[in-house]
mmCIF file of C-alpha atoms in Angstrom:
data_model
loop_
_atom_site.group_PDB
_atom_site.id
_atom_site.type_symbol
_atom_site.label_atom_id
_atom_site.label_comp_id
_atom_site.label_asym_id
_atom_site.label_seq_id
_atom_site.Cartn_x
_atom_site.Cartn_y
_atom_site.Cartn_z
ATOM 1 C CA MET P 37 280.136 -77.253 99.863
ATOM 2 C CA THR P 38 281.807 -74.995 102.425
ATOM 3 C CA SER P 39 285.181 -76.650 101.881
ATOM 4 C CA GLN P 40 288.412 -74.712 101.530
ATOM 5 C CA ARG P 41 288.520 -75.676 97.855
ATOM 6 C CA THR P 42 285.131 -74.030 97.267
ATOM 7 C CA ARG P 43 286.373 -70.853 98.932
ATOM 8 C CA GLU P 44 289.584 -70.862 96.924
ATOM 9 C CA ARG P 45 287.559 -71.072 93.692
ATOM 10 C CA LEU P 46 285.647 -67.975 94.747
ATOM 11 C CA ILE P 47 288.869 -66.067 95.513
ATOM 12 C CA GLN P 48 290.331 -67.054 92.131
ATOM 13 C CA ARG P 49 287.173 -65.812 90.422
ATOM 14 C CA LEU P 50 287.347 -62.470 92.230
ATOM 15 C CA TYR P 51 291.007 -62.137 91.259
ATOM 16 C CA ASP P 52 290.191 -62.974 87.634
ATOM 17 C CA GLU P 53 287.519 -60.255 87.690
ATOM 18 C CA GLY P 54 290.123 -57.638 88.575
ATOM 19 C CA LEU P 55 290.113 -57.477 92.370
ATOM 20 C CA SER P 56 293.675 -57.250 93.576
ATOM 21 C CA ASN P 57 293.919 -55.975 97.163
ATOM 22 C CA PRO P 58 295.579 -58.947 98.910
ATOM 23 C CA GLN P 59 294.252 -57.953 102.341
ATOM 24 C CA VAL P 60 290.653 -57.809 101.081
ATOM 25 C CA LEU P 61 290.949 -61.140 99.240
ATOM 26 C CA GLU P 62 292.438 -62.814 102.312
ATOM 27 C CA VAL P 63 289.595 -61.563 104.522
ATOM 28 C CA ILE P 64 287.008 -62.803 102.000
ATOM 29 C CA ARG P 65 288.812 -66.157 101.933
ATOM 30 C CA ARG P 66 288.700 -66.646 105.697
ATOM 31 C CA THR P 67 285.231 -65.203 106.439
ATOM 32 C CA PRO P 68 282.675 -68.062 106.602
ATOM 33 C CA ARG P 69 279.923 -66.689 104.337
ATOM 34 C CA HIS P 70 277.821 -69.826 104.891
ATOM 35 C CA LEU P 71 277.160 -68.623 108.469
ATOM 36 C CA PHE P 72 275.436 -65.514 107.105
ATOM 37 C CA VAL P 73 272.775 -67.261 105.000
ATOM 38 C CA ASP P 74 269.925 -69.617 105.880
ATOM 39 C CA GLU P 75 270.994 -73.232 106.261
ATOM 40 C CA ALA P 76 268.973 -74.175 103.168
ATOM 41 C CA LEU P 77 271.188 -71.869 101.079
ATOM 42 C CA ALA P 78 274.522 -72.734 102.719
ATOM 43 C CA HIS P 79 275.536 -74.899 99.738
ATOM 44 C CA ARG P 80 275.423 -71.728 97.586
ATOM 45 C CA ALA P 81 277.321 -69.518 100.021
ATOM 46 C CA TYR P 82 280.550 -69.438 97.981
ATOM 47 C CA GLU P 83 278.919 -68.720 94.649
ATOM 48 C CA ASP P 84 279.589 -65.190 93.445
ATOM 49 C CA THR P 85 275.955 -64.169 93.709
ATOM 50 C CA ALA P 86 273.588 -62.261 95.987
ATOM 51 C CA LEU P 87 271.250 -64.481 98.041
ATOM 52 C CA PRO P 88 267.966 -63.736 99.870
ATOM 53 C CA ILE P 89 268.104 -63.283 103.659
ATOM 54 C CA GLY P 90 264.413 -62.520 104.252
ATOM 55 C CA HIS P 91 262.551 -59.225 104.720
ATOM 56 C CA ASN P 92 263.071 -58.461 100.991
ATOM 57 C CA GLN P 93 266.811 -58.094 101.642
ATOM 58 C CA THR P 94 269.846 -59.881 100.229
ATOM 59 C CA ILE P 95 273.385 -60.757 101.225
ATOM 60 C CA SER P 96 275.556 -58.938 98.688
ATOM 61 C CA GLN P 97 277.497 -60.725 95.975
ATOM 62 C CA PRO P 98 281.070 -61.429 97.207
ATOM 63 C CA TYR P 99 282.486 -59.494 94.246
ATOM 64 C CA MET P 100 280.568 -56.386 95.320
ATOM 65 C CA VAL P 101 281.587 -56.767 98.982
ATOM 66 C CA ALA P 102 285.226 -57.042 97.926
ATOM 67 C CA ARG P 103 284.989 -54.213 95.372
ATOM 68 C CA MET P 104 283.368 -51.764 97.785
ATOM 69 C CA SER P 105 285.874 -52.681 100.498
ATOM 70 C CA GLU P 106 288.780 -52.143 98.068
ATOM 71 C CA LEU P 107 287.432 -48.746 97.045
ATOM 72 C CA LEU P 108 287.152 -47.634 100.676
ATOM 73 C CA LEU P 109 290.737 -48.683 101.413
ATOM 74 C CA GLU P 110 292.297 -47.433 98.172
ATOM 75 C CA ALA P 111 293.844 -44.345 99.818
ATOM 76 C CA GLY P 112 295.175 -46.244 102.846
ATOM 77 C CA PRO P 113 294.024 -47.697 106.185
ATOM 78 C CA LEU P 114 290.860 -46.379 107.832
ATOM 79 C CA ASP P 115 290.177 -46.191 111.551
ATOM 80 C CA LYS P 116 286.474 -45.269 111.639
ATOM 81 C CA VAL P 117 283.916 -46.506 109.106
ATOM 82 C CA MET P 118 280.124 -46.225 109.122
ATOM 83 C CA GLU P 119 278.149 -48.915 107.339
ATOM 84 C CA ILE P 120 274.582 -48.166 106.252
ATOM 85 C CA GLY P 121 272.671 -51.450 106.025
ATOM 86 C CA THR P 122 273.940 -54.192 108.355
ATOM 87 C CA GLY P 123 271.757 -56.791 106.629
ATOM 88 C CA SER P 124 273.129 -60.277 107.228
ATOM 89 C CA GLY P 125 276.295 -58.844 108.772
ATOM 90 C CA TYR P 126 278.597 -60.310 106.103
ATOM 91 C CA GLN P 127 279.903 -56.987 104.768
ATOM 92 C CA THR P 128 280.158 -55.849 108.416
ATOM 93 C CA ALA P 129 282.298 -58.882 109.255
ATOM 94 C CA VAL P 130 284.580 -58.291 106.273
ATOM 95 C CA LEU P 131 284.976 -54.592 107.106
ATOM 96 C CA SER P 132 285.660 -55.276 110.765
ATOM 97 C CA GLN P 133 288.760 -57.261 109.751
ATOM 98 C CA LEU P 134 290.012 -54.451 107.490
ATOM 99 C CA VAL P 135 289.461 -51.282 109.545
ATOM 100 C CA GLU P 136 289.856 -50.292 113.168
ATOM 101 C CA ARG P 137 286.190 -49.621 114.059
ATOM 102 C CA VAL P 138 282.850 -50.143 112.305
ATOM 103 C CA PHE P 139 279.613 -48.335 113.171
ATOM 104 C CA SER P 140 276.755 -50.189 111.486
ATOM 105 C CA VAL P 141 273.206 -48.830 111.033
ATOM 106 C CA GLU P 142 270.240 -51.075 110.111
ATOM 107 C CA ARG P 143 266.523 -50.279 109.970
ATOM 108 C CA ILE P 144 265.286 -53.899 110.340
ATOM 109 C CA LYS P 145 265.913 -54.871 113.954
ATOM 110 C CA VAL P 146 265.538 -58.641 113.555
ATOM 111 C CA LEU P 147 268.216 -58.697 110.838
ATOM 112 C CA GLN P 148 270.598 -56.650 112.934
ATOM 113 C CA ASP P 149 270.048 -58.831 116.007
ATOM 114 C CA ARG P 150 270.974 -61.911 113.966
ATOM 115 C CA ALA P 151 274.028 -60.147 112.541
ATOM 116 C CA LYS P 152 275.189 -59.229 116.072
ATOM 117 C CA GLU P 153 275.007 -62.890 117.102
ATOM 118 C CA ARG P 154 277.034 -64.002 114.087
ATOM 119 C CA LEU P 155 279.775 -61.455 114.719
ATOM 120 C CA GLN P 156 279.936 -62.462 118.388
ATOM 121 C CA GLU P 157 280.311 -66.115 117.324
ATOM 122 C CA LEU P 158 283.246 -65.069 115.125
ATOM 123 C CA ASN P 159 284.730 -62.994 117.976
ATOM 124 C CA LEU P 160 284.621 -59.803 115.883
ATOM 125 C CA ARG P 161 284.285 -57.181 118.595
ATOM 126 C CA ASN P 162 285.172 -53.853 116.968
ATOM 127 C CA VAL P 163 281.631 -53.218 115.644
ATOM 128 C CA VAL P 164 278.983 -51.009 117.249
ATOM 129 C CA PHE P 165 275.385 -51.301 116.025
ATOM 130 C CA ARG P 166 272.566 -48.798 115.746
ATOM 131 C CA TRP P 167 268.968 -49.633 114.913
ATOM 132 C CA GLY P 168 267.696 -46.666 112.929
ATOM 133 C CA ASP P 169 267.156 -44.905 109.609
ATOM 134 C CA GLY P 170 270.127 -45.234 107.263
ATOM 135 C CA TRP P 171 269.260 -41.956 105.522
ATOM 136 C CA GLU P 172 270.140 -40.211 108.787
ATOM 137 C CA GLY P 173 273.406 -42.070 109.402
ATOM 138 C CA TRP P 174 274.785 -41.815 112.941
ATOM 139 C CA PRO P 175 275.473 -38.117 113.510
ATOM 140 C CA ALA P 176 276.281 -38.433 117.227
ATOM 141 C CA LEU P 177 279.506 -40.303 116.427
ATOM 142 C CA ALA P 178 280.507 -38.434 113.257
ATOM 143 C CA PRO P 179 282.758 -37.729 111.447
ATOM 144 C CA TYR P 180 283.747 -40.971 109.707
ATOM 145 C CA ASN P 181 286.823 -41.595 107.550
ATOM 146 C CA GLY P 182 284.819 -44.008 105.429
ATOM 147 C CA ILE P 183 281.128 -44.630 104.750
ATOM 148 C CA ILE P 184 279.797 -47.663 102.913
ATOM 149 C CA VAL P 185 276.150 -47.901 101.860
ATOM 150 C CA THR P 186 274.806 -51.357 100.978
ATOM 151 C CA ALA P 187 271.436 -50.297 99.528
ATOM 152 C CA VAL P 188 270.657 -48.009 96.602
ATOM 153 C CA ALA P 189 269.668 -44.407 97.367
ATOM 154 C CA THR P 190 267.641 -42.317 94.917
ATOM 155 C CA ASP P 191 270.167 -39.553 95.577
ATOM 156 C CA ILE P 192 273.128 -39.115 97.910
ATOM 157 C CA PRO P 193 271.777 -38.420 101.419
ATOM 158 C CA GLN P 194 272.944 -34.999 102.614
ATOM 159 C CA ALA P 195 273.220 -36.322 106.186
ATOM 160 C CA LEU P 196 275.854 -38.838 105.049
ATOM 161 C CA LEU P 197 277.849 -36.197 103.172
ATOM 162 C CA ASP P 198 277.796 -34.074 106.330
ATOM 163 C CA GLN P 199 279.142 -36.977 108.400
ATOM 164 C CA LEU P 200 282.119 -37.686 106.115
ATOM 165 C CA ALA P 201 285.445 -36.442 107.488
ATOM 166 C CA PRO P 202 287.750 -34.259 105.353
ATOM 167 C CA GLY P 203 289.585 -36.609 103.020
ATOM 168 C CA GLY P 204 287.016 -39.322 103.789
ATOM 169 C CA ARG P 205 285.604 -41.715 101.206
ATOM 170 C CA MET P 206 282.027 -42.896 100.705
ATOM 171 C CA VAL P 207 281.025 -45.796 98.453
ATOM 172 C CA ILE P 208 277.319 -45.736 97.614
ATOM 173 C CA PRO P 209 274.976 -47.090 94.916
ATOM 174 C CA VAL P 210 272.752 -44.304 93.558
ATOM 175 C CA GLY P 211 269.771 -44.464 91.214
ATOM 176 C CA ALA P 212 266.292 -45.888 90.815
ATOM 177 C CA GLY P 213 264.840 -49.068 89.319
ATOM 178 C CA GLU P 214 267.130 -50.660 86.728
ATOM 179 C CA VAL P 215 269.391 -47.604 86.474
ATOM 180 C CA GLN P 216 271.819 -47.759 89.410
ATOM 181 C CA GLN P 217 275.434 -46.608 89.502
ATOM 182 C CA LEU P 218 278.112 -47.314 92.085
ATOM 183 C CA MET P 219 279.694 -44.024 93.145
ATOM 184 C CA LEU P 220 282.791 -43.041 95.076
ATOM 185 C CA ILE P 221 282.502 -39.716 96.910
ATOM 186 C CA ILE P 222 285.639 -38.076 98.346
ATOM 187 C CA ARG P 223 285.372 -35.091 100.678
ATOM 188 C CA GLU P 224 287.877 -32.485 99.543
ATOM 189 C CA GLU P 225 288.826 -29.123 101.031
ATOM 190 C CA HIS P 226 286.167 -27.180 99.107
ATOM 191 C CA GLY P 227 283.475 -29.766 98.403
ATOM 192 C CA PHE P 228 283.015 -33.321 97.174
ATOM 193 C CA ALA P 229 284.559 -35.170 94.244
ATOM 194 C CA ARG P 230 282.122 -37.656 92.717
ATOM 195 C CA HIS P 231 283.246 -40.637 90.620
ATOM 196 C CA VAL P 232 280.804 -42.922 88.769
ATOM 197 C CA LEU P 233 282.176 -46.483 88.735
ATOM 198 C CA GLY P 234 279.634 -48.520 86.782
ATOM 199 C CA ALA P 235 276.243 -50.185 86.849
ATOM 200 C CA VAL P 236 275.129 -52.196 89.894
ATOM 201 C CA ARG P 237 271.944 -53.654 91.360
ATOM 202 C CA PHE P 238 271.009 -53.239 95.032
ATOM 203 C CA VAL P 239 267.826 -53.316 97.127
ATOM 204 C CA PRO P 240 266.502 -49.799 97.896
ATOM 205 C CA LEU P 241 267.595 -47.700 100.872
ATOM 206 C CA LEU P 242 264.305 -47.138 102.692
ATOM 207 C CA ASN P 243 263.287 -44.690 105.405
ATOM 208 C CA GLY P 244 262.213 -45.527 108.924
ATOM 209 C CA PRO P 245 263.198 -48.307 111.355
ATOM 210 C CA LEU P 246 261.255 -51.594 111.528
ATOM 211 C CA ALA P 247 261.062 -53.778 114.630
#
């Protein structure tokens, strides 16, 4: 079920759903998603669906990983991206093949430790990890040209806006309960442009690190 044919079907589906960045689609094609889920779910790894990874978290749907990556890269290459929510490490792995450096923050230490191991196995070495509160970001290493948030925030965290470089782009789901919207935030000279891109469903962005 992890055959090349299965992967190609997924890529065709993403293309049919309107994703068109060839670099993003190629990275999705070659990234072994089955390594980022429990062995019992490996046969479902190339379905276009979110899957549980424990700790009330999920590995994002491939469409959403590709869509958010496309949105980040829409204005050109990025050299420094912060990811909020390492999770399984799948989005991290995809990003690390598309941008120069990734700084990934995760509040659940056991998930991040597993993600680190997977990225090392894949020889993806341009990622730095921080165990901490995603609402706070990683101010010591700011600013970032791109920020991607893989959990839904009730509102846009001010700390993340502050850490976005001029001209930088942030992709973030915002809302509560059933009402969640994917948003693109662009830092302009005199403030932030906010674009609402459509309904989504993500696990909540929670406060406080967990061992």
